[in-house]
XYZ file of C-alpha atoms in Angstrom:
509
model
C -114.175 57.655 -145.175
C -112.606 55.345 -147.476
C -108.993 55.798 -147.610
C -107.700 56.834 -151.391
C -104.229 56.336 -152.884
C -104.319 59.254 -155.515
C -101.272 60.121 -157.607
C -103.361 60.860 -160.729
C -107.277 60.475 -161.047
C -108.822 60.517 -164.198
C -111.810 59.773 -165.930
C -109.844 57.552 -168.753
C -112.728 55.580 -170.344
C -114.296 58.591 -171.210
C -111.316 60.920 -172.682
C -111.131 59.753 -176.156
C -108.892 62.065 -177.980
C -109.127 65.096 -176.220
C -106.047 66.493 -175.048
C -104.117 65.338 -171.907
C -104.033 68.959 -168.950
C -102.006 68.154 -165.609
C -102.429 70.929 -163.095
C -99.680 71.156 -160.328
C -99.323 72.755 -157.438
C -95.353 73.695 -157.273
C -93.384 72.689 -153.882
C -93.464 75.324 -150.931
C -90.660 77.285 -149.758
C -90.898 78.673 -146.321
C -88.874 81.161 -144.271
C -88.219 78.883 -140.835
C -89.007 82.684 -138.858
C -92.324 83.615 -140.460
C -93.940 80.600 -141.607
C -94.673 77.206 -140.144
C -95.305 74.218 -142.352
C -98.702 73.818 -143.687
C -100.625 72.418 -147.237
C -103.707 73.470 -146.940
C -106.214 72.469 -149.535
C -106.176 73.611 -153.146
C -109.100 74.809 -153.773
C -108.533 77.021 -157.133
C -106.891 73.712 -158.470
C -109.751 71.803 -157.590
C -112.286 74.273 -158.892
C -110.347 73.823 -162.563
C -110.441 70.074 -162.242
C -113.649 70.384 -161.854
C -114.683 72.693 -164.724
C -112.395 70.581 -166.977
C -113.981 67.252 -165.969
C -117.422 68.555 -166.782
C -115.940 69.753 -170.670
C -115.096 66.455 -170.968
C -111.141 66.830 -170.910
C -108.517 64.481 -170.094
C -107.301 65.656 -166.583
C -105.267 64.983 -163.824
C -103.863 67.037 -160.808
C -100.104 66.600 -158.841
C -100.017 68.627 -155.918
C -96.768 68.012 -155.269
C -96.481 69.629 -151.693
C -99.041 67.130 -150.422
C -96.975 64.442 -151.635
C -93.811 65.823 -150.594
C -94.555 67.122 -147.376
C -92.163 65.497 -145.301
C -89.085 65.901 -148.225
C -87.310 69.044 -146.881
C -84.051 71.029 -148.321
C -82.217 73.882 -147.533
C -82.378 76.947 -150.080
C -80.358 79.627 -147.645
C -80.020 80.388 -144.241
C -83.402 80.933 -143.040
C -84.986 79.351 -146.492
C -86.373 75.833 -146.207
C -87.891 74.025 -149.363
C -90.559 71.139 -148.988
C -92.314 68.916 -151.649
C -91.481 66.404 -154.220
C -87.770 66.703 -155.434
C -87.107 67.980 -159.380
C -86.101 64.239 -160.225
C -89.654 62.978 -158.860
C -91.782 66.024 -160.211
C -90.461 64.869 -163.444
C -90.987 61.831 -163.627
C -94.415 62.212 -162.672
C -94.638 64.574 -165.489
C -93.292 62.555 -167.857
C -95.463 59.377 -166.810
C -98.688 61.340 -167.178
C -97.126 62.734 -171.042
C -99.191 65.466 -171.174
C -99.947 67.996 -173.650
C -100.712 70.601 -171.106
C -99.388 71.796 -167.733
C -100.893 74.308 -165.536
C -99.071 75.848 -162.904
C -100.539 77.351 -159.356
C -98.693 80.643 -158.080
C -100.358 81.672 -155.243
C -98.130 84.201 -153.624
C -95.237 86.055 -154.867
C -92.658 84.121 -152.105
C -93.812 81.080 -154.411
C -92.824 82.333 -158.108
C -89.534 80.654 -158.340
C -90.923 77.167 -157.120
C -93.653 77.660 -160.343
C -91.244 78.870 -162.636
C -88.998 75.941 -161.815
C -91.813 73.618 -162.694
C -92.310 75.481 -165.923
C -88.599 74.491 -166.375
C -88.702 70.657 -165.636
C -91.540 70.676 -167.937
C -89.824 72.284 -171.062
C -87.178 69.809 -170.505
C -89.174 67.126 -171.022
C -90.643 68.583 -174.002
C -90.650 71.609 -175.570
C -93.761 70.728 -176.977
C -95.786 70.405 -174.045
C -97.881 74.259 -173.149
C -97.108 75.404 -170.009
C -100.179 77.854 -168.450
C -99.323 79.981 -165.017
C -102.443 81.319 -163.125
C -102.829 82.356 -159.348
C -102.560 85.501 -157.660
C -99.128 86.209 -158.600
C -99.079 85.905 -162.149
C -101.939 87.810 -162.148
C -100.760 90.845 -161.068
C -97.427 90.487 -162.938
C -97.920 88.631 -166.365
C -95.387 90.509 -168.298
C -92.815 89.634 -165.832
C -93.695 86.277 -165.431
C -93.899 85.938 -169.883
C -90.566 86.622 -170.027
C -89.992 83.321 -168.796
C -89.792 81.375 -171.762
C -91.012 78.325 -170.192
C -93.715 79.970 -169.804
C -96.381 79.850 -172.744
C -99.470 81.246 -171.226
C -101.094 83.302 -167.995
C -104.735 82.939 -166.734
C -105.044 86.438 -165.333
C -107.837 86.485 -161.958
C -110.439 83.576 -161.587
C -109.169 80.928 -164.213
C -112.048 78.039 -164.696
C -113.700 79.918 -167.510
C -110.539 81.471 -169.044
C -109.141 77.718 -168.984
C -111.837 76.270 -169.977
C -112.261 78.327 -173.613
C -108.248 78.375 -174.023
C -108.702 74.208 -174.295
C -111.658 74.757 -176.896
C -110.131 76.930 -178.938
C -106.327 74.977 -178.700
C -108.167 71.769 -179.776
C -110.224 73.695 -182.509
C -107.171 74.950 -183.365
C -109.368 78.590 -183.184
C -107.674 82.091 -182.489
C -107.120 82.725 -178.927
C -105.711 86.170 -178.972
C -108.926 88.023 -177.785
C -109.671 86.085 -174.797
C -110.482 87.982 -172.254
C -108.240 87.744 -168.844
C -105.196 85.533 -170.936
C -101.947 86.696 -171.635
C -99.365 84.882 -174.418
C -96.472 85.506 -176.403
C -97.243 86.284 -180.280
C -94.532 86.871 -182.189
C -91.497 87.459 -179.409
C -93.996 90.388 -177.981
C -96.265 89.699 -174.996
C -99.650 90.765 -175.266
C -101.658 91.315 -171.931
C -105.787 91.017 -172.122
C -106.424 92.471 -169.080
C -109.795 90.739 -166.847
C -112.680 92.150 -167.520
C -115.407 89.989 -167.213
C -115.956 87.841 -163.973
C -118.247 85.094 -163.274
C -121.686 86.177 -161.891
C -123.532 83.119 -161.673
C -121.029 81.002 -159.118
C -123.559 78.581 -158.098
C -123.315 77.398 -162.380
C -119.722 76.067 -161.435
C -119.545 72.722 -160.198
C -118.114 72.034 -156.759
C -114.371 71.718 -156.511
C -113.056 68.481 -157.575
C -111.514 66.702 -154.536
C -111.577 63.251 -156.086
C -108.349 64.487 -158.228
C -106.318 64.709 -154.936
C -105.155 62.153 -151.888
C -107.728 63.970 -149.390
C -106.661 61.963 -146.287
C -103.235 63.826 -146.568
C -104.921 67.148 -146.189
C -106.585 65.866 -142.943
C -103.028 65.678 -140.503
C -104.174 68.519 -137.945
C -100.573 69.633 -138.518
C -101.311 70.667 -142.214
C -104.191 73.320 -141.531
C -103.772 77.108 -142.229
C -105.325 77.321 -138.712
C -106.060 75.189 -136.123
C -109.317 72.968 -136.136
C -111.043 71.988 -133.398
C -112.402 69.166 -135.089
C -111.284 66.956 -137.600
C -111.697 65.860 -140.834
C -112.334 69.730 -141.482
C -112.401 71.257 -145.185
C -111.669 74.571 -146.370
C -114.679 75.863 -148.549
C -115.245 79.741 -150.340
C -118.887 80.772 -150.743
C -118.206 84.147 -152.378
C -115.482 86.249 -154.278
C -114.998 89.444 -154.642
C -113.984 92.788 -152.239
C -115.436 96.182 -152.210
C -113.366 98.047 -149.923
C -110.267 99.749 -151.198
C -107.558 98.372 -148.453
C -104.636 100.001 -150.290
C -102.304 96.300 -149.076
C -104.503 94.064 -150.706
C -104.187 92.800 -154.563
C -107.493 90.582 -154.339
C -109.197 92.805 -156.470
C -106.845 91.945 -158.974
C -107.913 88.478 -158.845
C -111.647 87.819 -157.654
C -112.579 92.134 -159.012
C -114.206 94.224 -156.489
C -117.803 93.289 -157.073
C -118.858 90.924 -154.420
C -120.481 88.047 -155.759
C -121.898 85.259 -153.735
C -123.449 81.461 -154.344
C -126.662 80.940 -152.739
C -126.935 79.679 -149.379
C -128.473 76.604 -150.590
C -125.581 76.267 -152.745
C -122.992 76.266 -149.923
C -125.095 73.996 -147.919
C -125.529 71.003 -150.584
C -121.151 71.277 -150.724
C -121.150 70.904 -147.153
C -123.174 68.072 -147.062
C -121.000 66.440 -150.127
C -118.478 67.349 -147.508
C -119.735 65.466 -144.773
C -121.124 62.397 -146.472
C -118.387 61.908 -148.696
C -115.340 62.701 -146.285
C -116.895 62.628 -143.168
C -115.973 66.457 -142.321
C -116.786 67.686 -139.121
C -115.799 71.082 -139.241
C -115.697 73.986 -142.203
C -113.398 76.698 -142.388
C -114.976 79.458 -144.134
C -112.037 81.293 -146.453
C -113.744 84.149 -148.014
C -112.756 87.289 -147.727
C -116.240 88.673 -147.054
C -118.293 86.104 -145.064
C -120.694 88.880 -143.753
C -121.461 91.178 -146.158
C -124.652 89.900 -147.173
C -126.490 89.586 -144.204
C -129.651 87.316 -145.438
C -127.247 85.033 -146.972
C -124.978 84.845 -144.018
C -128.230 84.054 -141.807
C -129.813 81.497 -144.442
C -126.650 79.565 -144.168
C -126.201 79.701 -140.311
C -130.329 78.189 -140.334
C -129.394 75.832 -142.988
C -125.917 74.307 -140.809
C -128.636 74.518 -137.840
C -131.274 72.083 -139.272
C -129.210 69.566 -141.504
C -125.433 69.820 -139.619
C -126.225 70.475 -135.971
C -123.292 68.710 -135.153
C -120.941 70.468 -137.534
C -118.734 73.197 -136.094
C -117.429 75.666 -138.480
C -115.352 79.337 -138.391
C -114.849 82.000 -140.281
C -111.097 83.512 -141.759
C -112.618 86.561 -143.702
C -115.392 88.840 -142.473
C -116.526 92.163 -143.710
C -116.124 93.466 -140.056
C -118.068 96.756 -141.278
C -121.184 94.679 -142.267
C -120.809 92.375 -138.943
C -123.723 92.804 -136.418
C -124.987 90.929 -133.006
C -127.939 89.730 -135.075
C -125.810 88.164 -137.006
C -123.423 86.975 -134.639
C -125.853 85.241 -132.684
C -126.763 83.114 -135.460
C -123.744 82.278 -136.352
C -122.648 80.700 -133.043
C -126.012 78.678 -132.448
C -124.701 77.443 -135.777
C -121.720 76.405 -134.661
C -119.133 78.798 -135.218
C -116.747 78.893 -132.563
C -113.981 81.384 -133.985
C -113.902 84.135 -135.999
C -110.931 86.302 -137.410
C -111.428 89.868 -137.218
C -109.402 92.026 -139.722
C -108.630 95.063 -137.803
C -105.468 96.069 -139.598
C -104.790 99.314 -136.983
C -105.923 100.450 -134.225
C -105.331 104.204 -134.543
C -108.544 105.449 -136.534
C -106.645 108.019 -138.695
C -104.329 104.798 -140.288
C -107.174 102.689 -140.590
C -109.695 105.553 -142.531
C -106.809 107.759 -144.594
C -103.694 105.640 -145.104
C -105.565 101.846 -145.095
C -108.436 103.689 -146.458
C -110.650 100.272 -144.798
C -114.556 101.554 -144.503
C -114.278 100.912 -140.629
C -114.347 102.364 -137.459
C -113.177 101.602 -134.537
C -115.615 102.218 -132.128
C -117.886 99.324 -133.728
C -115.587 96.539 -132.460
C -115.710 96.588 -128.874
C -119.711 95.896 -128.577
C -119.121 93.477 -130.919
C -116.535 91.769 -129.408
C -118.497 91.413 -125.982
C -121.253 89.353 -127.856
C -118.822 87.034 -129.498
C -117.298 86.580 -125.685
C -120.837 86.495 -124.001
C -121.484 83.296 -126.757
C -118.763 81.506 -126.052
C -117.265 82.054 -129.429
C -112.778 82.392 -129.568
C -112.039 85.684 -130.974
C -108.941 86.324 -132.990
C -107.627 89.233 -134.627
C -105.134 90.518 -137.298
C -103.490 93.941 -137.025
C -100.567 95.643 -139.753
C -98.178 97.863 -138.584
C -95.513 100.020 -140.663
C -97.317 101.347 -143.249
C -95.784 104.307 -145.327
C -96.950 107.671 -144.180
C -97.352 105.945 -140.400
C -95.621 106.970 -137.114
C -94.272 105.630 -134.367
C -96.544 106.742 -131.932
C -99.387 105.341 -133.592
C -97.591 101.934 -134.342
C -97.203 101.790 -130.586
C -101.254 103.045 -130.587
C -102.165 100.100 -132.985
C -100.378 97.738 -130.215
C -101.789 99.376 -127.246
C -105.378 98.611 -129.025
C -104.546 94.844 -129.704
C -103.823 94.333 -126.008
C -106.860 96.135 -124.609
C -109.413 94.496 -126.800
C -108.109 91.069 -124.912
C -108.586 88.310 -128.014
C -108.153 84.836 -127.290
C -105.045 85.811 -129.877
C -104.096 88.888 -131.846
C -101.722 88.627 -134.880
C -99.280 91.150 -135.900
C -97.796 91.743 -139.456
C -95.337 94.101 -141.251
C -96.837 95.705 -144.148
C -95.743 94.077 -147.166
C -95.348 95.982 -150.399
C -96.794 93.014 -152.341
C -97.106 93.663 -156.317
C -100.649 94.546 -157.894
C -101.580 96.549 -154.210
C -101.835 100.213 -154.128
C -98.932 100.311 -151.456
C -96.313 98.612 -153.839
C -96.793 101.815 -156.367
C -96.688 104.054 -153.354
C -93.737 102.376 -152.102
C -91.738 102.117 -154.865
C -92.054 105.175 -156.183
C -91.134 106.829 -152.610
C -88.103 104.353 -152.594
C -89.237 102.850 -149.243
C -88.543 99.076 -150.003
C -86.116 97.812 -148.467
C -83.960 95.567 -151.367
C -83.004 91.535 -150.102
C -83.820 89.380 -152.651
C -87.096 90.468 -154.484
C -90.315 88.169 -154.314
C -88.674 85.841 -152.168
C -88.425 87.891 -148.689
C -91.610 88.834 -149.338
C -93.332 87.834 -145.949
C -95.428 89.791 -143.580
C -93.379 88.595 -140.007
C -90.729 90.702 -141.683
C -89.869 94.400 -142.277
C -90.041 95.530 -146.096
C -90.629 99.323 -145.667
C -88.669 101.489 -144.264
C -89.967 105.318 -144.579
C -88.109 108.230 -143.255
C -91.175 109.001 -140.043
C -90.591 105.027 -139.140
C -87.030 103.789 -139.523
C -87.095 100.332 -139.410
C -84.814 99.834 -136.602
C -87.367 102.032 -134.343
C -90.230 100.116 -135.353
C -88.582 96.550 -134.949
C -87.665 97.778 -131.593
C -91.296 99.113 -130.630
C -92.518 95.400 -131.900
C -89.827 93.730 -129.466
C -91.369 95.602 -126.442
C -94.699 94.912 -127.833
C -94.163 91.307 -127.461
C -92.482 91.429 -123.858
C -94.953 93.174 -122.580
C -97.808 90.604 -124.121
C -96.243 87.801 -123.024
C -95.976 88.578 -119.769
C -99.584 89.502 -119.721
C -100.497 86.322 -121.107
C -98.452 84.837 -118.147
C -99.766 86.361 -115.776
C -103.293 85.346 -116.769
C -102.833 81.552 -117.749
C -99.445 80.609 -115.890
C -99.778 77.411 -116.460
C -100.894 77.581 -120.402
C -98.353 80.329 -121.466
C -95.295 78.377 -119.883
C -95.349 75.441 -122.019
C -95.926 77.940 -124.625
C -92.661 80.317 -123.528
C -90.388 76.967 -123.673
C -91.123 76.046 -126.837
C -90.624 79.263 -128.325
C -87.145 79.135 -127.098
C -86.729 75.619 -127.822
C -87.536 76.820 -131.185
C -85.360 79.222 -130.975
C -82.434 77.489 -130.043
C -83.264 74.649 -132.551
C -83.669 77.504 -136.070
C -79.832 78.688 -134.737
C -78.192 75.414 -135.141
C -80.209 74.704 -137.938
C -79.013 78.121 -139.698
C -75.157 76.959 -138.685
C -75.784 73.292 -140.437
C -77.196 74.881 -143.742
C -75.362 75.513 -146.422
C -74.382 79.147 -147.381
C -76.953 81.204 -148.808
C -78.675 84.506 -149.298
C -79.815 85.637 -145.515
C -83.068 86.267 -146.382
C -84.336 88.412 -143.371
C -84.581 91.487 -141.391
């Protein structure tokens, strides 16, 4: 692979007086206890570039936590910024002039980063648009229009909604009915809610990673998750959720259709993928790898005759849909791990308060073929939900040890906006106030409900642990200690770090 020096790629020859878009992905902020450093690959961004480039338009892309990965800052006690400083962002802003800026928002921990681009932007010029889109700003465009700096909001998927704001900007033609964009008219901000999603995905063209420095995105330290190989890629092959999962906001942004591209699709980006970048392992990031069966199995055959080398896993499965048929083809095609998205172990949670189209008893037959193939199993598990005891917090524990994964993953629920569970939580007053969208991460306690004080269930999680670390001990000895001296090495290292930052908002539970 050729190694690229990318700060802004653009098809200039061709651009003639179209008008100039940048698309930026903000700076991260991280809380040191729940997150660890990452920048995975923007896909959405990419996707838009993409879409753009094929209209003809004169784009470019910063994502300015690739480029300022190693630039860190204190925001608070526990709060650690990382990225490209203000005084950089803008002057790469204001070396690029252009006439539009889009702004990612993936997650609601992120909003003040994007609206702080907004800002730098507006001071440039006042005359440069500023669009928002991402999952965020999706579910909470009036709030995030009352930003001033903010002119426009892409509601849900945003290459088509994009795309026809440009045209009708440059044609100068009324915007006002488009569907899935929300704007200011007038001091009043109008909403048009997202109706219409895209059916066809294989018409979109594949996400343009020529826009960004792709050999930064490569560090193994920079993944979501681990690979076991590298150069690997992060690729989607379908959008869309069906199930109902009442701490989920997906819906709001993919709609609850599923909608997939062909298998042939996925397999001609892979290859892309591999010729172009040399990949050498895929991480699959839908949400629903497995709900189409035929699909699933066309692209396991495909990876078998044209990749055989390739390894691949899976973040996202439909874990209702999953069977051993399908199972076995995916590890002869080179999947060795695969998340499972358990969310509780105590059946009456998972069916009447997650309200997940699962049951338990499926999992433990399928688990035994994933171990008989070799394959690492992983699963994630929520705990604290509103209208949940303690006695089946504890049972949703007791079920994450027993099933024995290579590694189980354990999360507060989160009363993230545009999910069922927000509503229900605020209106039952169960959130527990810090500082609004920026505690907003799922290591910490956010709910706190009269059955399940939060003190009781941070102290069932802290036996929880105890107890599954010294089973892990016990097992692997010699793995797990390595593993129990860094954690406290870590630990020791975030407590002087706290006492060397500067005063700020204490951000945790």
């Amino acid at each position: 692979m050729k190694k690229q020096n990318v700060i802004f790629a653009a098809p200039v020859a061709a651009w003639g007086n179209k008008m100039k878009i940048l698309l930026i992905r903000p700076p991260y902020s991280a809380d040191t206890r729940s997150l660890a450093k990452l920048a995975d690959f923007p896909l959405g961004l990419a996707y838009i570039c993409a879409v753009l480039e094929k209209e003809g338009h004169r784009v470019a892309a910063l994502d300015a936590l690739i480029e300022g990965f190693d630039l860190e800052s204190w925001q608070g006690r526990h709060l650690i910024r990382y990225g490209l400083p203000d005084d950089e962002l803008k002057k790469r802003i204001r070396d690029f002039s252009p006439d539009i800026v889009g702004v990612s928002c993936l997650f609601s921990t992120q909003a003040d980063n994007a609206h702080n681009v907004c800002k730098i932007v507006k001071e440039i010029s006042k005359s440069i648009l500023t669009v928002m889109g991402g999952s965020h700003p999706s579910v909470m465009p009036d709030e995030t229009l009352r930003d001033e700096n903010v002119d426009f909001v892409v509601i849900g998927e945003g290459e088509y909604t994009m795309r026809d704001l440009l045209k009708r900007l440059e044609s100068k033609d009324d915007f006002l009915s488009l569907d899935g964009l929300a704007f200011r008219k007038d001091g009043k901000i109008t909403v048009n809610p997202k109706t219409k999603f895209i059916e066809a995905l294989d018409d979109l063209p594949f996400p343009a990673r020529h826009y960004f420095p792709m050999e930064k995105y490569f560090d193994p330290k920079k993944y979501q998750v681990s690979p076991r190989l590298t150069p690997a890629a992060t690729l989607i092959s379908s959008r869309g959720c069906p199930a109902k999962c009442i701490f989920c906001s997906i819906h709001k942004v993919w709609g609850r259709p599923f909608r997939a591209r062909s298998a042939e699709n996925v397999l001609n980006e892979i290859g892309l993928l591999v010729d172009k970048y040399g990949v050498k392992e895929i991480q699959f990031a839908d949400d629903n790898m497995t709900l189409d069966k035929k699909r699933l199995m066309a692209i396991c055959n495909g990876i078998k005759e044209r990749f055989p080398r390739l390894k691949w896993l899976s973040l996202g499965v439909a874990l209702w849909a999953l069977d051993e048929e399908m199972i076995t083809s995916m590890a002869e095609s080179g999947c060795y791990r695969i998340y499972l998205p358990v969310e509780s172990g105590d059946q009456d949670v998972l069916t009447r308060i997650v309200k997940k189209p699962l049951l338990l008893s499926k999992i433990p037959p399928l688990l035994e073929k994933m171990r008989s193939l070799g394959m690492e199993v992983h699963g994630f598990f929520v705990i604290g939900f509103p209208g949940e005891t303690p006695e089946q917090v504890r049972q949703t524990l007791r079920y994450a040890r027993e099933l024995n994964l290579d590694h189980h993953y354990i999360y507060y629920a989160t009363p993230y906006p545009g999910t069922e569970m927000y509503e229900t939580c605020k209106q039952g007053g169960f959130i527990i106030e810090k500082s609004g969208y920026k505690s907003l991460y799922p290591r910490q306690i956010h709910i706190e409900t009269p059955a399940l004080p939060a003190a009781i269930l941070r102290r069932i999680v802290r036996r929880h642990n105890i107890i599954n670390q010294w089973t892990l001990f016990q097992q692997h000895p010699i793995m797990e200690f390595p593993v129990i001296v860094s954690k406290l090495w870590r630990d020791f290292k975030s407590y002087f770090e706290r006492i060397r930052a500067p005063a700020g908002s204490d951000n945790g539970s």
